[in-house]
XYZ file of C-alpha atoms in Angstrom:
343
model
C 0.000 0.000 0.000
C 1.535 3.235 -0.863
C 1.136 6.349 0.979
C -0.572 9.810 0.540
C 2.475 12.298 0.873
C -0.051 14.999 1.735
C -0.390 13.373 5.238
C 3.150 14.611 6.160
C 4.116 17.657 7.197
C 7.455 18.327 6.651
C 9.305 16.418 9.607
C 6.944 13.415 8.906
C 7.990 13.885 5.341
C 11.710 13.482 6.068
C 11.121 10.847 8.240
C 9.347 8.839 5.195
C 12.390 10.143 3.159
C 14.602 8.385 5.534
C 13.206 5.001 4.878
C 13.708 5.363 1.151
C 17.434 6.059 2.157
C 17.080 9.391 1.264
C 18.576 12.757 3.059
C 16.676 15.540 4.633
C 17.124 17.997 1.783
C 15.126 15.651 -0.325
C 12.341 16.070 1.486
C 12.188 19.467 1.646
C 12.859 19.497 -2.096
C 9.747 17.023 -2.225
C 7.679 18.986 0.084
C 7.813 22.560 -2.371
C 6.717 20.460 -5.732
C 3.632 19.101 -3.733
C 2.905 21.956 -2.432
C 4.154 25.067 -4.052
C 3.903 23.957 -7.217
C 1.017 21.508 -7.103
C 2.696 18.445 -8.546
C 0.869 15.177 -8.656
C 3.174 13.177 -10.909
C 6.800 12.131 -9.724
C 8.631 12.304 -13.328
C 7.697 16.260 -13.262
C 10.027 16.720 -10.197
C 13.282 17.128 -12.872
C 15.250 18.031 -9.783
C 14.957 15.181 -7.917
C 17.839 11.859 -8.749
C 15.790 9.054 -11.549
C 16.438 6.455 -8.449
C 14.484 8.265 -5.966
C 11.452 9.241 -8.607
C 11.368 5.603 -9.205
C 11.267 4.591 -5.321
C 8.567 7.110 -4.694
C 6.707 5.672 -7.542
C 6.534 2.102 -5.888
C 6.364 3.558 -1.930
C 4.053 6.840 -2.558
C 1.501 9.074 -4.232
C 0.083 12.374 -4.027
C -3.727 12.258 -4.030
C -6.496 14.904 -3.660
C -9.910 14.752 -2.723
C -12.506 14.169 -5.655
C -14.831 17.301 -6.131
C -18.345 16.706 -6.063
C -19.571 19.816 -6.843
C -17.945 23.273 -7.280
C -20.446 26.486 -6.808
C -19.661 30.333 -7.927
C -21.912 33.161 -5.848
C -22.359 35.969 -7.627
C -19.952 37.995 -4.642
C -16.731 35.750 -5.767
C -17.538 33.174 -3.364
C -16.675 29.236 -4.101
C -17.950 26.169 -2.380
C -16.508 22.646 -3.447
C -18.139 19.558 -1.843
C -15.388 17.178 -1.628
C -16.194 13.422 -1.536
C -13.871 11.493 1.542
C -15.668 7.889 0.371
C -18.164 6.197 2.351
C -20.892 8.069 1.587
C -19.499 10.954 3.113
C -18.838 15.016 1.636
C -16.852 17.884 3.104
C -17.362 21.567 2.001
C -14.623 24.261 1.794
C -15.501 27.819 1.039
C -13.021 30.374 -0.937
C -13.636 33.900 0.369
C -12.144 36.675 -1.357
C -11.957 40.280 -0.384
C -10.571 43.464 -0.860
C -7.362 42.902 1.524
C -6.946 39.035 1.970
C -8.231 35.704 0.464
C -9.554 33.119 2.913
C -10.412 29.354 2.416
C -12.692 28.190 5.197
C -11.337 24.219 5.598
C -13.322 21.342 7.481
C -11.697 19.452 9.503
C -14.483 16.177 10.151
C -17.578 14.436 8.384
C -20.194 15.459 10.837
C -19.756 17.368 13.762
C -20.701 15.409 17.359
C -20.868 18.721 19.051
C -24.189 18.973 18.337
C -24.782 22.805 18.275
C -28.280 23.575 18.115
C -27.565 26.168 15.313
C -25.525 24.457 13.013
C -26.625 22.747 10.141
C -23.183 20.739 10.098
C -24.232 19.065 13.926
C -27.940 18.351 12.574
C -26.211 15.368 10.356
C -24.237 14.094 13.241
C -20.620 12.753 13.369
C -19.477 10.246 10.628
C -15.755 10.430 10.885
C -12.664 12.425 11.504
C -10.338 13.480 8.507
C -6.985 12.524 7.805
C -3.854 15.319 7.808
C -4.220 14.519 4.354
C -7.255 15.033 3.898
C -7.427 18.666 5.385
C -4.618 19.227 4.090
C -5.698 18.499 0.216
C -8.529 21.357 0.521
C -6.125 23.743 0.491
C -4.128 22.249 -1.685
C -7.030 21.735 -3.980
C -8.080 25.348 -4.110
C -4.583 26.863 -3.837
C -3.922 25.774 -7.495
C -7.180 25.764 -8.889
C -7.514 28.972 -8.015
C -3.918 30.158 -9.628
C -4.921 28.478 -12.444
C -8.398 30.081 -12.635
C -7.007 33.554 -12.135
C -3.923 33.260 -14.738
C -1.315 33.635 -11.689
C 1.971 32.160 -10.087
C 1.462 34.355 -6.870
C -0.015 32.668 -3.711
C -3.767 33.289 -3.678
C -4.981 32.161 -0.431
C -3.923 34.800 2.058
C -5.547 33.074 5.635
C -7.302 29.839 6.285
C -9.871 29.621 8.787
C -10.835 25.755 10.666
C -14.442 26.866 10.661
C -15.975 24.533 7.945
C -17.421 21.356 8.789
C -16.482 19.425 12.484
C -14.890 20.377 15.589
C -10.818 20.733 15.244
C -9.517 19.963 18.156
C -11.527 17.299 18.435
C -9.222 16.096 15.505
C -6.195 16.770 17.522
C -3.690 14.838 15.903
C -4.484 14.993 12.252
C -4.895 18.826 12.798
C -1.616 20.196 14.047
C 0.795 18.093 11.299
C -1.804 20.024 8.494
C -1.225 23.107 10.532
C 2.385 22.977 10.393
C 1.975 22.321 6.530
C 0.111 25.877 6.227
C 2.713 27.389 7.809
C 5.514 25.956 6.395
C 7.244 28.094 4.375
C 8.576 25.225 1.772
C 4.959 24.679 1.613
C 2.233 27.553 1.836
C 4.047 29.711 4.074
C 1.107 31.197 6.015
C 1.354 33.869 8.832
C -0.062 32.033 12.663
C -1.531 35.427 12.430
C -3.759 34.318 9.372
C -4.300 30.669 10.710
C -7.473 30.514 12.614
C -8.500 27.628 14.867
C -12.211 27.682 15.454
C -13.574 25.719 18.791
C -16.547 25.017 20.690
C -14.579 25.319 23.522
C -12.259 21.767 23.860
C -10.429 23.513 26.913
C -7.329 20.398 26.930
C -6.838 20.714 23.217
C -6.894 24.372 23.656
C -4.001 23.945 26.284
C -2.438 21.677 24.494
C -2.508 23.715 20.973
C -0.756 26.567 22.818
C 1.698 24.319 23.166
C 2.582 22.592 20.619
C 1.031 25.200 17.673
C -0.005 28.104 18.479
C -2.218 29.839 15.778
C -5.020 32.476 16.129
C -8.022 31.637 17.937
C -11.936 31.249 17.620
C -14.100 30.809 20.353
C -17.934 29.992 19.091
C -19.195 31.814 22.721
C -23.103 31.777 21.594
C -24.258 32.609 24.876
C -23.292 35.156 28.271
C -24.571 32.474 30.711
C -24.197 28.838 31.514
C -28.176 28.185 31.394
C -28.206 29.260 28.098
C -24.652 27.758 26.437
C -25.835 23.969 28.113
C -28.804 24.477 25.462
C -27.219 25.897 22.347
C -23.501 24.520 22.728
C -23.492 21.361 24.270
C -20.086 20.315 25.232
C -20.888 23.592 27.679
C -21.912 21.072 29.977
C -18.351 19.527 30.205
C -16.335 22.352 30.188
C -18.454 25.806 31.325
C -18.004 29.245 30.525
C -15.747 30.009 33.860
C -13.144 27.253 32.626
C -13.393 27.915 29.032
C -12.438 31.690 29.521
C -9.555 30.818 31.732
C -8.752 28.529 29.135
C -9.144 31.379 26.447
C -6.454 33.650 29.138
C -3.912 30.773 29.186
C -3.911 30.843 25.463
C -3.293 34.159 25.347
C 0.334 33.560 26.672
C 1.350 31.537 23.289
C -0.872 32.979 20.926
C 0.466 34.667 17.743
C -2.535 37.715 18.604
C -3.210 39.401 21.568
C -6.523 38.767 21.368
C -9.150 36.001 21.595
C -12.449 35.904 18.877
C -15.802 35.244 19.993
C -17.676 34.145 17.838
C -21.827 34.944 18.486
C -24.432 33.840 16.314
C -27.123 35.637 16.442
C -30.547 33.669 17.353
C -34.062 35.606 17.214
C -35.124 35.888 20.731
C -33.199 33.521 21.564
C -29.084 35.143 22.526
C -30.165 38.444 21.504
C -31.622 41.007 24.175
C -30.104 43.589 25.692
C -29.873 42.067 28.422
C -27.644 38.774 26.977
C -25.133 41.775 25.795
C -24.931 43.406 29.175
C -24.575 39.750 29.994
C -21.125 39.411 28.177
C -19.541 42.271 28.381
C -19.773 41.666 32.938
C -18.293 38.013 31.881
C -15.303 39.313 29.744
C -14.671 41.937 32.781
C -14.660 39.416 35.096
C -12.237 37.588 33.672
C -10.135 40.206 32.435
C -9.935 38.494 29.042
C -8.721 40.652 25.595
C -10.850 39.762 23.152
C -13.075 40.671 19.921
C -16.470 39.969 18.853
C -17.761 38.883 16.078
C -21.670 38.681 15.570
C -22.899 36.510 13.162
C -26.398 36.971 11.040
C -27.744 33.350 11.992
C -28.521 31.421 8.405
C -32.084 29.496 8.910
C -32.434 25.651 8.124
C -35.535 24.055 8.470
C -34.274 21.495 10.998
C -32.851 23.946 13.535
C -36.400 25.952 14.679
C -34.361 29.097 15.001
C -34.498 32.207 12.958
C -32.051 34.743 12.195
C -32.008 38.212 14.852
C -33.652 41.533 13.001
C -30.831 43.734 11.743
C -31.619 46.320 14.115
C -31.235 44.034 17.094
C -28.258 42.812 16.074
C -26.801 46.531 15.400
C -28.076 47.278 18.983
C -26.141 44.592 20.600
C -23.308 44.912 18.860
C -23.546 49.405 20.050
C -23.400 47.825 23.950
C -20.763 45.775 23.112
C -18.825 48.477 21.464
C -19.940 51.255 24.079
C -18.210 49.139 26.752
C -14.859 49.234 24.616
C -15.037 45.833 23.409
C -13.787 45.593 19.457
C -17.040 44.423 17.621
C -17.929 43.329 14.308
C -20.829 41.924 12.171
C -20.045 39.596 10.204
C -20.733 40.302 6.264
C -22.618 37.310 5.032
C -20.953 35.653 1.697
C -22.090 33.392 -0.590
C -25.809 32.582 0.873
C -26.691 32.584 -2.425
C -24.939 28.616 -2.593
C -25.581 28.146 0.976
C -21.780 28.912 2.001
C -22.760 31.249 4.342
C -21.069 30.228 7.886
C -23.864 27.983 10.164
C -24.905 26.038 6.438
């Protein structure tokens, strides 16, 4: 059985180069035609010796993910359904905008989170990715998308782990993919422009200060405990009081010097004045930096929610910002092919 060299990052990539017999540099010289140049085919790599072409062409392969189906919104926006076999489909989403391109990357089939919100969590959880697998979105849409704008220059700017599943409840295919992003034989992404997105997985969040520390995305939903145990429920396991001390430890490795919060905005629901006075007394109390980012809720049948009034949500996001906490409302892209974050 050979293997997929997008699995690696680069150390796991020299350690597979070792068992061919093969130096260090190799790999690194491996690692830039996979991913800075998009090879799929051995013989292209002219650079490399014939005798280790032919090895890899026995031990290895590079293989994507079959696209399903690839969308266009009339903003720019792309969604590709990639098919991981079984039955089972991922989405990524290509945002692009005025100062920086983003691909939004999933990181499981299904979610087991269960958020009461998210249409991802309504199918339940099938299975987690491989490194390779997470990897070969971007890698995917990194040269289609040179190739579909007629350029050599990188094209994805950031990458956000806020498609389908919850990260770091994929611990350990997600940090090797991470440390492909940021490689700079590979994508050569800023940890400034990496963004981890979590329900609040307060070990893994430890853990990924650690050992890779990128930016950081909280999905907060809720000022109070009685009301995150309904919408998020891994709230139960690890409440609001641990997950913001959580959020302060990570502050101490973390590449910004502030935490996101994400809020989605629920009709009647998260969205009285009251839930913002709410939140901006818990972020005081626990002295935490942080932004916030409201999100326009995006209806599906299944969830029995509906999306906060404009004016409500430019209300709560005026106390937020009154009480000197950095606010924003999230534009919404691409609901025109149901890309729009929560679909």
């Amino acid at each position: 059985m050979t293997v997929n060299l997008l699995d690696f990052d680069l150390e796991g990539l020299a350690a597979f180069c070792e068992t061919l017999g093969e130096k260090r540099f190799r790999a690194t010289q491996l690692f830039r035609w996979i991913h800075q140049r998009g090879a799929t085919d051995f013989d292209q790599m002219t650079d490399l010796a014939k005798s280790l072409r032919g090895k890899l062409q026995t031990a290895a392969r590079i293989q994507g993910l079959s696209v399903i189906t690839q969308q266009e919104s009339a903003d720019g926006t792309i969604k590709w359904l990639f098919d991981v076999g079984g039955g089972n489909a991922v989405e990524s989403v290509f945002i692009p905008e005025d100062d920086r391109a983003t691909l939004c990357i999933s990181s499981q089939a299904g979610c087991a989170v269960g958020c009461r919100f998210c249409s991802t969590g309504h199918q339940g959880f099938s299975r987690n990715l491989t490194t390779g697998e997470i990897v070969a979105q971007l890698w995917f849409a990194e040269h289609f998308l040179r190739r579909h704008l007629d350029t050599s220059e990188r094209v994805i700017s950031n990458v956000v782990m806020m498609g389908m599943g919850e990260p770091l409840q994929n611990y350990s295919a997600l940090v090797p993919a991470l440390r492909t992003m940021l490689d700079d034989h590979a994508y050569g992404l800023s940890r400034r422009r990496v963004t981890v997105s979590t329900s609040g997985v307060v070990p893994m969040m430890d853990r990924l200060g650690e050992d890779c520390p990128v930016a950081l995305a909280v999905s907060l939903h809720a000022p109070n405990d009685a009301l995150r145990d309904n919408l998020v429920p891994l709230n139960r396991k690890y409440p609001l009081a641990e997950l913001l001390d959580a959020c302060n430890r990570y502050l101490a490795h973390a590449p910004r010097d502030f935490i996101t919060f994400e809020y989605c905005m629920l009709d009647g629901v998260n969205d009285q004045p009251e839930h913002a006075r709410q939140l901006v007394e818990l972020v005081r109390t626990h002295g935490i930096s942080c932004k916030f980012n409201l999100i326009p809720f995006n209806p599906f049948p299944a969830s029995g929610l509906l999306r906060s009034p404009q004016p409500r949500v430019l209300a709560f996001a005026k106390t937020l910002s009154e009480a000197g906490l950095v606010t924003t409302v999230r534009k919404t892209r691409g609901d025109d092919i149901d890309a729009a974050c929560g679909q």
